[in-house]
Amino acid sequence: MIHHLQGHVSTVYPDSVVLDLHGFGVSVLCPQRYSQTWTENDEVLLYTHLHWSDSGPTLIGSPSKSDIAWIRSLLKIAGVGVKSALACVQRFTLEEFKDIIQKQDVGALSAIPGVGKKTANKIILDMKGHWDHESVVTPIYVNEDAKKALIALGFSAQKVRNAMSRLENPRELTVEETIKKCLSIIKEV
């Protein structure tokens, strides 16, 4: 099992990146909200999941551990493949997704490419059980005051969420510390 990869971005594609790991190029599928913010030579750390299917192995990565746990949970559901799982993670935040599951909103899920009403119902049924047992990693902690301040400064909610997902020990930071660290992360990207 490959837990994570850290390396420099060699090439960026719409739904994946190639990481240069000391001369060894590794192709990793990842949510576009991350891949589209990286450029060549950016150093990134991706938590990974190696998925096996009839067509062979696929390496999926994200800088967020909760995204990987979420993707793993989705891939256990019959009818959900790698592309559908990635599209789901790309389209919704984990909180939005939990809300969709709780409300049993088949329409929201069936709007994901490759997910029909039957599969959407399976996702709702299976994922509802996951959260009842708390087997999915909880979403990233977001300091709402810091988030509002960064959005007021003109940053998109998605960019702010991405920066906050990269904070270490976010619950221990004050609002001011959170804003400073997020600005520094956004500046890097």
N, CA, C and O atoms as a DFTB+ gen file, in Angstrom:
756 C
 N C O
     1  1       0.858      -1.183       0.000
     2  2       0.000       0.000       0.000
     3  2       0.897       1.238       0.000
     4  3       1.882       1.307       0.735
     5  1       0.547       2.189      -0.817
     6  2       1.270       3.459      -0.874
     7  2       0.463       4.464      -0.068
     8  3      -0.623       4.864      -0.489
     9  1       0.976       4.875       1.079
    10  2       0.251       5.791       1.967
    11  2       0.255       7.214       1.423
    12  3      -0.788       7.866       1.371
    13  1       1.414       7.692       1.024
    14  2       1.510       9.047       0.484
    15  2       2.735       9.173      -0.417
    16  3       3.649       8.349      -0.378
    17  1       2.725      10.223      -1.225
    18  2       3.845      10.544      -2.103
    19  2       4.174      12.013      -1.922
    20  3       3.280      12.849      -1.791
    21  1       5.456      12.319      -1.915
    22  2       5.867      13.719      -1.869
    23  2       6.899      13.916      -2.971
    24  3       7.899      13.201      -3.049
    25  1       6.636      14.887      -3.807
    26  2       7.548      15.136      -4.906
    27  2       7.200      16.418      -5.619
    28  3       6.325      17.172      -5.195
    29  1       7.904      16.654      -6.716
    30  2       7.682      17.870      -7.503
    31  2       6.760      17.552      -8.680
    32  3       6.877      16.503      -9.312
    33  1       5.849      18.469      -8.958
    34  2       4.935      18.303     -10.076
    35  2       5.734      18.419     -11.371
    36  3       6.423      19.410     -11.614
    37  1       5.622      17.382     -12.188
    38  2       6.314      17.366     -13.469
    39  2       5.374      17.840     -14.579
    40  3       5.756      18.646     -15.428
    41  1       4.143      17.330     -14.562
    42  2       3.148      17.669     -15.569
    43  2       1.774      17.738     -14.909
    44  3       1.462      16.946     -14.020
    45  1       0.954      18.695     -15.355
    46  2      -0.410      18.826     -14.840
    47  2      -1.391      18.561     -15.976
    48  3      -1.311      19.174     -17.041
    49  1      -2.315      17.642     -15.732
    50  2      -3.408      17.361     -16.651
    51  2      -4.701      17.786     -15.960
    52  3      -4.688      18.052     -14.758
    53  1      -5.823      17.857     -16.692
    54  2      -7.068      18.310     -16.061
    55  2      -7.480      17.500     -14.821
    56  3      -7.985      18.071     -13.855
    57  1      -7.271      16.183     -14.840
    58  2      -7.712      15.369     -13.703
    59  2      -6.578      14.590     -13.034
    60  3      -6.831      13.684     -12.239
    61  1      -5.341      14.936     -13.350
    62  2      -4.220      14.211     -12.746
    63  2      -2.941      15.041     -12.816
    64  3      -2.870      16.070     -13.487
    65  1      -1.951      14.555     -12.105
    66  2      -0.618      15.153     -12.163
    67  2       0.406      14.028     -12.282
    68  3       0.143      12.884     -11.911
    69  1       1.566      14.374     -12.801
    70  2       2.693      13.455     -12.782
    71  2       3.674      14.030     -11.775
    72  3       4.145      15.158     -11.920
    73  1       3.977      13.234     -10.746
    74  2       4.935      13.657      -9.730
    75  2       6.293      13.081     -10.056
    76  3       6.412      11.902     -10.387
    77  1       7.310      13.902      -9.964
    78  2       8.682      13.454     -10.138
    79  2       9.216      13.103      -8.757
    80  3       9.404      13.969      -7.903
    81  1       9.455      11.804      -8.559
    82  2       9.996      11.320      -7.292
    83  2      11.433      10.887      -7.534
    84  3      11.717       9.703      -7.719
    85  1      12.330      11.856      -7.529
    86  2      13.763      11.609      -7.763
    87  2      14.003      10.873      -9.069
    88  3      14.718       9.872      -9.108
    89  1      13.396      11.381     -10.147
    90  2      13.595      10.806     -11.464
    91  2      12.584       9.752     -11.849
    92  3      12.618       9.251     -12.974
    93  1      11.687       9.402     -10.951
    94  2      10.669       8.396     -11.214
    95  2       9.338       9.123     -11.332
    96  3       8.874       9.707     -10.354
    97  1       8.707       9.102     -12.515
    98  2       7.449       9.814     -12.739
    99  2       6.248       8.956     -12.388
   100  3       6.081       7.861     -12.924
   101  1       5.409       9.456     -11.487
   102  2       4.231       8.720     -11.043
   103  2       2.982       9.524     -11.402
   104  3       2.847      10.683     -11.011
   105  1       2.069       8.896     -12.152
   106  2       0.813       9.538     -12.527
   107  2      -0.212       9.298     -11.426
   108  3      -0.441       8.163     -11.009
   109  1      -0.827      10.385     -10.960
   110  2      -1.782      10.302      -9.857
   111  2      -3.057      11.054     -10.249
   112  3      -3.010      12.243     -10.562
   113  1      -4.197      10.355     -10.230
   114  2      -5.485      11.026     -10.437
   115  2      -5.821      11.798      -9.174
   116  3      -5.618      11.295      -8.068
   117  1      -6.330      13.004      -9.322
   118  2      -6.681      13.786      -8.134
   119  2      -7.791      14.774      -8.466
   120  3      -7.992      15.133      -9.626
   121  1      -8.515      15.213      -7.423
   122  2      -9.576      16.192      -7.664
   123  2      -9.019      17.452      -8.331
   124  3      -7.945      17.931      -7.964
   125  1      -9.750      17.981      -9.305
   126  2      -9.293      19.148     -10.063
   127  2      -9.102      20.373      -9.186
   128  3      -8.285      21.236      -9.507
   129  1      -9.837      20.468      -8.085
   130  2      -9.694      21.648      -7.232
   131  2      -8.266      21.769      -6.706
   132  3      -7.836      22.854      -6.316
   133  1      -7.533      20.656      -6.694
   134  2      -6.127      20.703      -6.304
   135  2      -5.222      20.776      -7.532
   136  3      -4.363      21.654      -7.627
   137  1      -5.421      19.840      -8.480
   138  2      -4.508      19.750      -9.622
   139  2      -4.451      21.042     -10.423
   140  3      -3.402      21.383     -10.969
   141  1      -5.564      21.764     -10.502
   142  2      -5.591      22.990     -11.291
   143  2      -4.912      24.170     -10.593
   144  3      -4.742      25.229     -11.198
   145  1      -4.528      23.998      -9.337
   146  2      -3.823      25.077      -8.632
   147  2      -2.309      24.866      -8.648
   148  3      -1.557      25.750      -8.238
   149  1      -1.858      23.704      -9.117
   150  2      -0.429      23.408      -9.130
   151  2       0.191      23.727     -10.480
   152  3      -0.475      23.674     -11.514
   153  1       1.483      24.059     -10.455
   154  2       2.247      24.275     -11.678
   155  2       3.504      23.416     -11.614
   156  3       3.813      22.830     -10.577
   157  1       4.213      23.349     -12.710
   158  2       5.444      22.565     -12.753
   159  2       6.400      22.995     -11.648
   160  3       6.539      24.182     -11.353
   161  1       7.046      22.021     -11.050
   162  2       8.045      22.180      -9.991
   163  2       7.465      22.496      -8.621
   164  3       8.229      22.627      -7.664
   165  1       6.132      22.625      -8.479
   166  2       5.546      22.764      -7.145
   167  2       5.807      21.478      -6.384
   168  3       5.675      20.387      -6.939
   169  1       6.176      21.598      -5.120
   170  2       6.328      20.407      -4.294
   171  2       5.006      20.139      -3.611
   172  3       4.426      21.029      -2.990
   173  1       4.525      18.898      -3.727
   174  2       3.240      18.542      -3.124
   175  2       3.356      17.236      -2.350
   176  3       4.197      16.387      -2.645
   177  1       2.499      17.100      -1.364
   178  2       2.354      15.871      -0.595
   179  2       0.946      15.367      -0.856
   180  3      -0.031      16.064      -0.582
   181  1       0.844      14.160      -1.383
   182  2      -0.461      13.580      -1.691
   183  2      -0.650      12.293      -0.902
   184  3       0.186      11.391      -0.959
   185  1      -1.756      12.213      -0.165
   186  2      -2.158      10.953       0.458
   187  2      -2.814      10.156      -0.654
   188  3      -3.487      10.723      -1.515
   189  1      -2.626       8.864      -0.643
   190  2      -3.024       8.086      -1.810
   191  2      -3.888       6.874      -1.484
   192  3      -3.952       6.394      -0.352
   193  1      -4.543       6.411      -2.534
   194  2      -5.277       5.145      -2.503
   195  2      -4.996       4.454      -3.830
   196  3      -5.191       5.038      -4.896
   197  1      -4.539       3.218      -3.760
   198  2      -4.286       2.421      -4.958
   199  2      -5.520       1.557      -5.206
   200  3      -5.836       0.662      -4.423
   201  1      -6.206       1.842      -6.306
   202  2      -7.454       1.136      -6.634
   203  2      -7.197       0.149      -7.759
   204  3      -6.616       0.499      -8.786
   205  1      -7.636      -1.090      -7.558
   206  2      -7.483      -2.125      -8.568
   207  2      -8.822      -2.407      -9.211
   208  3      -9.833      -2.561      -8.526
   209  1      -8.825      -2.474     -10.541
   210  2     -10.036      -2.841     -11.279
   211  2      -9.632      -3.741     -12.437
   212  3      -8.455      -4.061     -12.601
   213  1     -10.606      -4.146     -13.238
   214  2     -10.326      -5.007     -14.387
   215  2      -9.349      -4.361     -15.364
   216  3      -8.588      -5.055     -16.038
   217  1      -9.371      -3.042     -15.438
   218  2      -8.487      -2.346     -16.379
   219  2      -7.098      -2.086     -15.799
   220  3      -6.244      -1.512     -16.476
   221  1      -6.864      -2.500     -14.560
   222  2      -5.543      -2.354     -13.954
   223  2      -5.559      -1.422     -12.757
   224  3      -6.619      -0.976     -12.317
   225  1      -4.355      -1.125     -12.226
   226  2      -4.269      -0.272     -11.044
   227  2      -4.408       1.212     -11.388
   228  3      -3.986       1.661     -12.454
   229  1      -5.006       1.955     -10.466
   230  2      -5.134       3.403     -10.594
   231  2      -4.732       4.015      -9.270
   232  3      -5.250       3.634      -8.220
   233  1      -3.809       4.965      -9.314
   234  2      -3.376       5.648      -8.100
   235  2      -4.141       6.964      -7.983
   236  3      -4.102       7.801      -8.885
   237  1      -4.835       7.133      -6.861
   238  2      -5.632       8.332      -6.600
   239  2      -4.945       9.082      -5.467
   240  3      -4.488       8.466      -4.503
   241  1      -4.868      10.418      -5.574
   242  2      -4.206      11.185      -4.530
   243  2      -4.914      12.479      -4.210
   244  3      -5.660      13.021      -5.025
   245  1      -4.665      12.967      -3.001
   246  2      -5.214      14.238      -2.547
   247  2      -4.360      14.731      -1.388
   248  3      -3.847      13.925      -0.612
   249  1      -4.201      16.052      -1.260
   250  2      -3.485      16.571      -0.090
   251  2      -4.315      16.451       1.190
   252  3      -3.827      16.753       2.280
   253  1      -5.562      16.013       1.059
   254  2      -6.475      15.886       2.195
   255  2      -6.711      14.413       2.538
   256  3      -7.161      13.641       1.692
   257  1      -6.405      14.026       3.783
   258  2      -6.664      12.649       4.219
   259  2      -8.159      12.348       4.189
   260  3      -8.562      11.229       3.872
   261  1      -8.989      13.353       4.522
   262  2     -10.429      13.089       4.525
   263  2     -10.956      12.806       3.131
   264  3     -11.875      12.002       2.972
   265  1     -10.386      13.458       2.104
   266  2     -10.793      13.153       0.728
   267  2     -10.513      11.686       0.399
   268  3     -11.343      11.010      -0.208
   269  1      -9.348      11.205       0.801
   270  2      -8.971       9.817       0.497
   271  2      -9.893       8.844       1.225
   272  3     -10.328       7.852       0.639
   273  1     -10.197       9.114       2.490
   274  2     -11.122       8.249       3.239
   275  2     -12.494       8.242       2.571
   276  3     -13.142       7.201       2.470
   277  1     -12.923       9.407       2.122
   278  2     -14.217       9.559       1.451
   279  2     -14.224       8.771       0.143
   280  3     -15.179       8.047      -0.139
   281  1     -13.161       8.910      -0.659
   282  2     -13.049       8.186      -1.935
   283  2     -13.059       6.680      -1.694
   284  3     -13.733       5.939      -2.410
   285  1     -12.309       6.223      -0.681
   286  2     -12.289       4.787      -0.363
   287  2     -13.689       4.290      -0.036
   288  3     -14.095       3.217      -0.480
   289  1     -14.425       5.076       0.744
   290  2     -15.795       4.687       1.104
   291  2     -16.686       4.601      -0.122
   292  3     -17.486       3.674      -0.246
   293  1     -16.553       5.558      -1.027
   294  2     -17.365       5.554      -2.246
   295  2     -17.024       4.368      -3.142
   296  3     -17.915       3.756      -3.731
   297  1     -15.739       4.042      -3.245
   298  2     -15.314       2.962      -4.136
   299  2     -15.762       1.581      -3.656
   300  3     -15.730       0.624      -4.430
   301  1     -16.172       1.461      -2.415
   302  2     -16.672       0.189      -1.886
   303  2     -18.107      -0.077      -2.344
   304  3     -18.618      -1.187      -2.197
   305  1     -18.742       0.940      -2.893
   306  2     -20.145       0.827      -3.299
   307  2     -20.220       0.303      -4.734
   308  3     -19.567       0.834      -5.631
   309  1     -21.015      -0.734      -4.938
   310  2     -21.187      -1.310      -6.280
   311  2     -21.722      -0.249      -7.232
   312  3     -22.692       0.443      -6.923
   313  1     -21.087      -0.127      -8.385
   314  2     -21.528       0.839      -9.386
   315  2     -20.787       2.162      -9.341
   316  3     -20.958       2.996     -10.231
   317  1     -19.961       2.370      -8.312
   318  2     -19.199       3.613      -8.213
   319  2     -17.752       3.312      -8.591
   320  3     -17.078       2.500      -7.956
   321  1     -17.294       3.992      -9.646
   322  2     -15.920       3.824     -10.095
   323  2     -15.069       5.014      -9.714
   324  3     -15.534       5.945      -9.056
   325  1     -13.833       4.974     -10.130
   326  2     -12.866       6.018      -9.793
   327  2     -13.337       7.382     -10.287
   328  3     -13.307       8.356      -9.535
   329  1     -13.772       7.461     -11.546
   330  2     -14.179       8.759     -12.098
   331  2     -15.376       9.341     -11.346
   332  3     -15.413      10.541     -11.073
   333  1     -16.346       8.503     -11.012
   334  2     -17.524       8.983     -10.274
   335  2     -17.140       9.430      -8.867
   336  3     -17.630      10.453      -8.390
   337  1     -16.273       8.677      -8.202
   338  2     -15.840       9.041      -6.845
   339  2     -15.096      10.374      -6.869
   340  3     -15.339      11.239      -6.026
   341  1     -14.186      10.541      -7.839
   342  2     -13.456      11.811      -7.950
   343  2     -14.391      12.969      -8.283
   344  3     -14.234      14.069      -7.752
   345  1     -15.363      12.726      -9.163
   346  2     -16.317      13.775      -9.521
   347  2     -17.140      14.198      -8.308
   348  3     -17.463      15.376      -8.151
   349  1     -17.473      13.251      -7.465
   350  2     -18.238      13.543      -6.251
   351  2     -17.419      14.419      -5.300
   352  3     -17.925      15.404      -4.763
   353  1     -16.159      14.056      -5.099
   354  2     -15.278      14.823      -4.214
   355  2     -15.004      16.209      -4.795
   356  3     -14.836      17.179      -4.056
   357  1     -14.961      16.292      -6.116
   358  2     -14.746      17.573      -6.777
   359  2     -15.969      18.480      -6.650
   360  3     -15.835      19.686      -6.441
   361  1     -17.141      17.904      -6.776
   362  2     -18.371      18.683      -6.826
   363  2     -18.846      19.170      -5.459
   364  3     -19.370      20.279      -5.357
   365  1     -18.675      18.361      -4.399
   366  2     -19.204      18.692      -3.080
   367  2     -18.106      18.760      -2.028
   368  3     -17.063      18.120      -2.158
   369  1     -18.354      19.544      -0.985
   370  2     -17.525      19.429       0.218
   371  2     -18.057      18.218       0.980
   372  3     -19.154      17.742       0.688
   373  1     -17.309      17.720       1.937
   374  2     -17.763      16.571       2.703
   375  2     -19.033      16.912       3.484
   376  3     -19.935      16.083       3.604
   377  1     -19.099      18.123       4.007
   378  2     -20.303      18.545       4.734
   379  2     -21.530      18.587       3.816
   380  3     -22.613      18.144       4.198
   381  1     -21.353      19.122       2.603
   382  2     -22.454      19.148       1.637
   383  2     -22.901      17.729       1.298
   384  3     -24.094      17.442       1.196
   385  1     -21.912      16.846       1.126
   386  2     -22.213      15.461       0.786
   387  2     -22.982      14.782       1.919
   388  3     -23.960      14.077       1.670
   389  1     -22.544      14.992       3.157
   390  2     -23.256      14.412       4.300
   391  2     -24.698      14.915       4.342
   392  3     -25.623      14.157       4.635
   393  1     -24.875      16.191       4.049
   394  2     -26.216      16.784       4.036
   395  2     -27.075      16.136       2.943
   396  3     -28.252      15.848       3.162
   397  1     -26.483      15.910       1.775
   398  2     -27.196      15.256       0.666
   399  2     -27.616      13.845       1.078
   400  3     -28.729      13.409       0.787
   401  1     -26.715      13.141       1.756
   402  2     -27.021      11.781       2.204
   403  2     -28.150      11.817       3.235
   404  3     -29.091      11.027       3.165
   405  1     -28.046      12.733       4.180
   406  2     -29.052      12.835       5.230
   407  2     -30.431      13.173       4.649
   408  3     -31.445      12.627       5.084
   409  1     -30.458      14.079       3.662
   410  2     -31.723      14.481       3.041
   411  2     -32.188      13.500       1.965
   412  3     -33.285      13.632       1.424
   413  1     -31.336      12.514       1.662
   414  2     -31.604      11.512       0.630
   415  2     -31.916      12.175      -0.709
   416  3     -32.896      11.842      -1.375
   417  1     -31.050      13.126      -1.087
   418  2     -31.226      13.906      -2.309
   419  2     -30.651      13.154      -3.512
   420  3     -29.505      13.368      -3.905
   421  1     -31.458      12.284      -4.077
   422  2     -31.049      11.468      -5.230
   423  2     -30.696      12.360      -6.415
   424  3     -29.762      12.057      -7.159
   425  1     -31.423      13.448      -6.600
   426  2     -31.181      14.355      -7.727
   427  2     -29.793      14.956      -7.713
   428  3     -29.147      15.047      -8.757
   429  1     -29.320      15.369      -6.541
   430  2     -27.976      15.960      -6.445
   431  2     -26.907      14.939      -6.806
   432  3     -25.946      15.262      -7.505
   433  1     -27.070      13.713      -6.333
   434  2     -26.077      12.676      -6.627
   435  2     -26.142      12.218      -8.081
   436  3     -25.108      11.961      -8.698
   437  1     -27.347      12.116      -8.629
   438  2     -27.456      11.637     -10.015
   439  2     -27.002      12.701     -11.018
   440  3     -26.907      12.418     -12.212
   441  1     -26.722      13.919     -10.548
   442  2     -26.168      14.954     -11.423
   443  2     -24.667      14.730     -11.657
   444  3     -24.077      15.363     -12.532
   445  1     -24.053      13.838     -10.883
   446  2     -22.637      13.507     -11.058
   447  2     -22.506      12.610     -12.286
   448  3     -23.232      11.623     -12.407
   449  1     -21.591      12.939     -13.196
   450  2     -21.416      12.093     -14.387
   451  2     -21.151      10.635     -14.004
   452  3     -20.299      10.348     -13.163
   453  1     -21.890       9.724     -14.630
   454  2     -21.705       8.300     -14.378
   455  2     -22.533       7.761     -13.224
   456  3     -22.496       6.562     -12.946
   457  1     -23.287       8.633     -12.541
   458  2     -24.125       8.183     -11.426
   459  2     -25.594       8.362     -11.816
   460  3     -26.077       9.484     -11.966
   461  1     -26.285       7.250     -11.975
   462  2     -27.721       7.297     -12.262
   463  2     -28.513       7.236     -10.970
   464  3     -27.945       7.229      -9.878
   465  1     -29.820       7.192     -11.105
   466  2     -30.684       7.172      -9.914
   467  2     -30.474       5.912      -9.077
   468  3     -30.491       5.973      -7.848
   469  1     -30.278       4.780      -9.731
   470  2     -30.082       3.521      -9.013
   471  2     -28.796       3.573      -8.178
   472  3     -28.793       3.200      -7.005
   473  1     -27.720       4.033      -8.788
   474  2     -26.447       4.151      -8.066
   475  2     -26.537       5.214      -6.981
   476  3     -25.985       5.035      -5.895
   477  1     -27.222       6.314      -7.258
   478  2     -27.400       7.367      -6.256
   479  2     -28.109       6.806      -5.026
   480  3     -27.733       7.123      -3.897
   481  1     -29.122       5.983      -5.233
   482  2     -29.821       5.355      -4.106
   483  2     -28.904       4.417      -3.327
   484  3     -28.974       4.358      -2.100
   485  1     -28.039       3.678      -4.038
   486  2     -27.070       2.799      -3.369
   487  2     -26.106       3.624      -2.523
   488  3     -25.795       3.259      -1.389
   489  1     -25.632       4.741      -3.085
   490  2     -24.702       5.614      -2.349
   491  2     -25.367       6.107      -1.067
   492  3     -24.766       6.066       0.007
   493  1     -26.598       6.567      -1.184
   494  2     -27.309       7.082      -0.010
   495  2     -27.455       5.990       1.045
   496  3     -27.188       6.223       2.224
   497  1     -27.871       4.817       0.631
   498  2     -28.069       3.712       1.561
   499  2     -26.746       3.308       2.234
   500  3     -26.690       3.159       3.455
   501  1     -25.697       3.135       1.444
   502  2     -24.414       2.693       1.993
   503  2     -23.718       3.761       2.826
   504  3     -23.176       3.460       3.890
   505  1     -23.727       4.997       2.358
   506  2     -23.014       6.056       3.077
   507  2     -23.728       6.439       4.371
   508  3     -23.084       6.823       5.347
   509  1     -25.039       6.337       4.379
   510  2     -25.780       6.627       5.614
   511  2     -25.301       5.679       6.706
   512  3     -25.125       6.090       7.853
   513  1     -25.093       4.435       6.360
   514  2     -24.573       3.451       7.315
   515  2     -23.162       3.764       7.772
   516  3     -22.814       3.523       8.927
   517  1     -22.345       4.301       6.870
   518  2     -20.964       4.646       7.244
   519  2     -20.940       5.704       8.327
   520  3     -20.196       5.585       9.300
   521  1     -21.743       6.729       8.167
   522  2     -21.710       7.810       9.150
   523  2     -22.362       7.423      10.458
   524  3     -22.040       7.980      11.508
   525  1     -23.282       6.469      10.401
   526  2     -23.870       5.998      11.654
   527  2     -22.791       5.368      12.534
   528  3     -22.875       5.417      13.761
   529  1     -21.777       4.775      11.898
   530  2     -20.705       4.119      12.649
   531  2     -19.425       4.945      12.688
   532  3     -18.403       4.490      13.202
   533  1     -19.481       6.159      12.145
   534  2     -18.327       7.070      12.151
   535  2     -17.084       6.450      11.522
   536  3     -15.979       6.631      12.033
   537  1     -17.250       5.719      10.414
   538  2     -16.093       5.102       9.780
   539  2     -15.434       6.000       8.745
   540  3     -14.379       5.652       8.214
   541  1     -16.033       7.148       8.449
   542  2     -15.424       8.087       7.512
   543  2     -14.723       9.170       8.316
   544  3     -15.250       9.630       9.329
   545  1     -13.548       9.578       7.879
   546  2     -12.806      10.623       8.574
   547  2     -13.644      11.893       8.616
   548  3     -14.293      12.246       7.632
   549  1     -13.629      12.570       9.741
   550  2     -14.411      13.790       9.854
   551  2     -13.824      14.867       8.963
   552  3     -12.633      14.827       8.655
   553  1     -14.635      15.831       8.541
   554  2     -14.141      16.858       7.640
   555  2     -13.123      17.764       8.318
   556  3     -12.977      17.761       9.541
   557  1     -12.425      18.536       7.498
   558  2     -11.433      19.443       8.055
   559  2     -12.101      20.463       8.957
   560  3     -13.245      20.859       8.735
   561  1     -11.373      20.878       9.968
   562  2     -11.865      21.909      10.876
   563  2     -11.724      23.254      10.172
   564  3     -10.672      23.557       9.609
   565  1     -12.777      24.055      10.203
   566  2     -12.735      25.365       9.564
   567  2     -13.072      26.421      10.604
   568  3     -14.140      26.382      11.215
   569  1     -12.167      27.354      10.801
   570  2     -12.416      28.490      11.673
   571  2     -13.281      29.451      10.866
   572  3     -12.791      30.124       9.959
   573  1     -14.570      29.513      11.200
   574  2     -15.526      30.289      10.398
   575  2     -15.181      31.778      10.333
   576  3     -15.359      32.408       9.291
   577  1     -14.686      32.347      11.445
   578  2     -14.328      33.766      11.432
   579  2     -13.173      34.030      10.462
   580  3     -13.189      35.004       9.710
   581  1     -12.172      33.147      10.492
   582  2     -11.038      33.289       9.583
   583  2     -11.488      33.099       8.135
   584  3     -11.039      33.818       7.242
   585  1     -12.371      32.136       7.905
   586  2     -12.883      31.868       6.559
   587  2     -13.602      33.109       6.008
   588  3     -13.372      33.516       4.869
   589  1     -14.474      33.700       6.833
   590  2     -15.206      34.890       6.404
   591  2     -14.262      36.048       6.093
   592  3     -14.465      36.779       5.124
   593  1     -13.225      36.211       6.924
   594  2     -12.263      37.294       6.712
   595  2     -11.504      37.096       5.399
   596  3     -11.308      38.052       4.649
   597  1     -11.076      35.867       5.118
   598  2     -10.334      35.599       3.886
   599  2     -11.223      35.785       2.651
   600  3     -10.766      36.282       1.622
   601  1     -12.470      35.392       2.757
   602  2     -13.403      35.592       1.637
   603  2     -13.639      37.085       1.432
   604  3     -13.743      37.553       0.298
   605  1     -13.725      37.841       2.548
   606  2     -13.907      39.297       2.455
   607  2     -12.697      39.963       1.795
   608  3     -12.821      41.029       1.191
   609  1     -11.522      39.327       1.916
   610  2     -10.316      39.847       1.265
   611  2     -10.293      39.540      -0.233
   612  3      -9.402      39.992      -0.952
   613  1     -11.283      38.766      -0.698
   614  2     -11.388      38.509      -2.134
   615  2     -11.010      37.114      -2.575
   616  3     -11.021      36.837      -3.775
   617  1     -10.673      36.214      -1.649
   618  2     -10.328      34.851      -2.023
   619  2     -11.602      34.027      -2.157
   620  3     -12.570      34.243      -1.429
   621  1     -11.595      33.083      -3.092
   622  2     -12.771      32.236      -3.294
   623  2     -12.919      31.277      -2.116
   624  3     -11.941      30.945      -1.447
   625  1     -14.141      30.840      -1.873
   626  2     -14.406      29.900      -0.777
   627  2     -13.618      28.606      -0.994
   628  3     -13.134      28.005      -0.036
   629  1     -13.490      28.183      -2.243
   630  2     -12.758      26.959      -2.546
   631  2     -11.272      27.123      -2.228
   632  3     -10.659      26.222      -1.656
   633  1     -10.695      28.256      -2.592
   634  2      -9.283      28.509      -2.316
   635  2      -9.039      28.556      -0.807
   636  3      -8.031      28.044      -0.321
   637  1      -9.965      29.172      -0.068
   638  2      -9.851      29.254       1.393
   639  2      -9.941      27.855       1.994
   640  3      -9.151      27.498       2.868
   641  1     -10.920      27.053       1.518
   642  2     -11.074      25.688       2.024
   643  2      -9.821      24.855       1.748
   644  3      -9.380      24.095       2.611
   645  1      -9.252      24.992       0.562
   646  2      -8.032      24.261       0.227
   647  2      -6.895      24.645       1.158
   648  3      -6.158      23.781       1.632
   649  1      -6.748      25.941       1.421
   650  2      -5.686      26.402       2.321
   651  2      -5.912      25.872       3.730
   652  3      -4.970      25.425       4.384
   653  1      -7.147      25.918       4.198
   654  2      -7.445      25.451       5.560
   655  2      -7.232      23.945       5.701
   656  3      -6.898      23.464       6.783
   657  1      -7.422      23.204       4.615
   658  2      -7.212      21.754       4.683
   659  2      -5.736      21.413       4.848
   660  3      -5.402      20.292       5.233
   661  1      -4.858      22.354       4.566
   662  2      -3.413      22.110       4.663
   663  2      -2.820      22.590       5.989
   664  3      -1.622      22.422       6.217
   665  1      -3.631      23.180       6.864
   666  2      -3.138      23.674       8.154
   667  2      -2.837      22.515       9.094
   668  3      -3.557      21.517       9.118
   669  1      -1.771      22.658       9.862
   670  2      -1.455      21.680      10.887
   671  2      -2.044      22.156      12.215
   672  3      -1.864      23.314      12.592
   673  1      -2.737      21.280      12.914
   674  2      -3.369      21.579      14.203
   675  2      -4.233      22.839      14.144
   676  3      -4.020      23.757      14.936
   677  1      -5.200      22.909      13.230
   678  2      -5.979      24.130      13.053
   679  2      -6.811      24.529      14.277
   680  3      -7.099      25.710      14.469
   681  1      -7.192      23.563      15.093
   682  2      -8.010      23.879      16.270
   683  2      -7.226      24.669      17.318
   684  3      -7.818      25.334      18.167
   685  1      -5.909      24.596      17.258
   686  2      -5.069      25.278      18.239
   687  2      -4.708      26.707      17.818
   688  3      -4.088      27.437      18.592
   689  1      -5.086      27.110      16.609
   690  2      -4.729      28.426      16.088
   691  2      -5.804      29.463      16.405
   692  3      -6.998      29.163      16.413
   693  1      -5.353      30.687      16.665
   694  2      -6.297      31.798      16.814
   695  2      -6.778      32.201      15.422
   696  3      -6.257      31.723      14.415
   697  1      -7.766      33.077      15.375
   698  2      -8.270      33.566      14.090
   699  2      -7.141      34.230      13.309
   700  3      -6.961      33.975      12.118
   701  1      -6.377      35.092      14.001
   702  2      -5.284      35.812      13.332
   703  2      -4.222      34.849      12.801
   704  3      -3.743      35.012      11.679
   705  1      -3.854      33.845      13.604
   706  2      -2.854      32.869      13.167
   707  2      -3.369      32.073      11.966
   708  3      -2.617      31.791      11.033
   709  1      -4.642      31.717      11.997
   710  2      -5.240      30.972      10.888
   711  2      -5.180      31.792       9.604
   712  3      -4.818      31.279       8.546
   713  1      -5.542      33.081       9.707
   714  2      -5.518      33.948       8.524
   715  2      -4.102      34.064       7.978
   716  3      -3.898      33.933       6.771
   717  1      -3.114      34.307       8.848
   718  2      -1.715      34.446       8.407
   719  2      -1.231      33.181       7.714
   720  3      -0.624      33.247       6.645
   721  1      -1.501      32.020       8.327
   722  2      -1.021      30.766       7.743
   723  2      -1.719      30.463       6.417
   724  3      -1.092      29.982       5.472
   725  1      -3.023      30.747       6.355
   726  2      -3.756      30.543       5.094
   727  2      -3.235      31.460       3.993
   728  3      -3.087      31.034       2.848
   729  1      -2.957      32.710       4.333
   730  2      -2.402      33.632       3.334
   731  2      -1.064      33.127       2.813
   732  3      -0.777      33.225       1.620
   733  1      -0.250      32.587       3.711
   734  2       1.050      32.067       3.288
   735  2       0.880      30.844       2.389
   736  3       1.625      30.682       1.422
   737  1      -0.097      29.975       2.697
   738  2      -0.362      28.788       1.861
   739  2      -0.882      29.234       0.500
   740  3      -0.437      28.729      -0.531
   741  1      -1.814      30.170       0.489
   742  2      -2.375      30.658      -0.779
   743  2      -1.284      31.319      -1.632
   744  3      -1.279      31.194      -2.856
   745  1      -0.368      32.017      -0.971
   746  2       0.742      32.683      -1.675
   747  2       1.639      31.635      -2.351
   748  3       2.131      31.861      -3.456
   749  1       1.851      30.488      -1.684
   750  2       2.687      29.406      -2.241
   751  2       2.094      28.857      -3.528
   752  3       2.806      28.533      -4.479
   753  1       0.775      28.762      -3.529
   754  2       0.073      28.161      -4.670
   755  2      -0.018      29.166      -5.746
   756  3      -0.571      28.884      -6.810
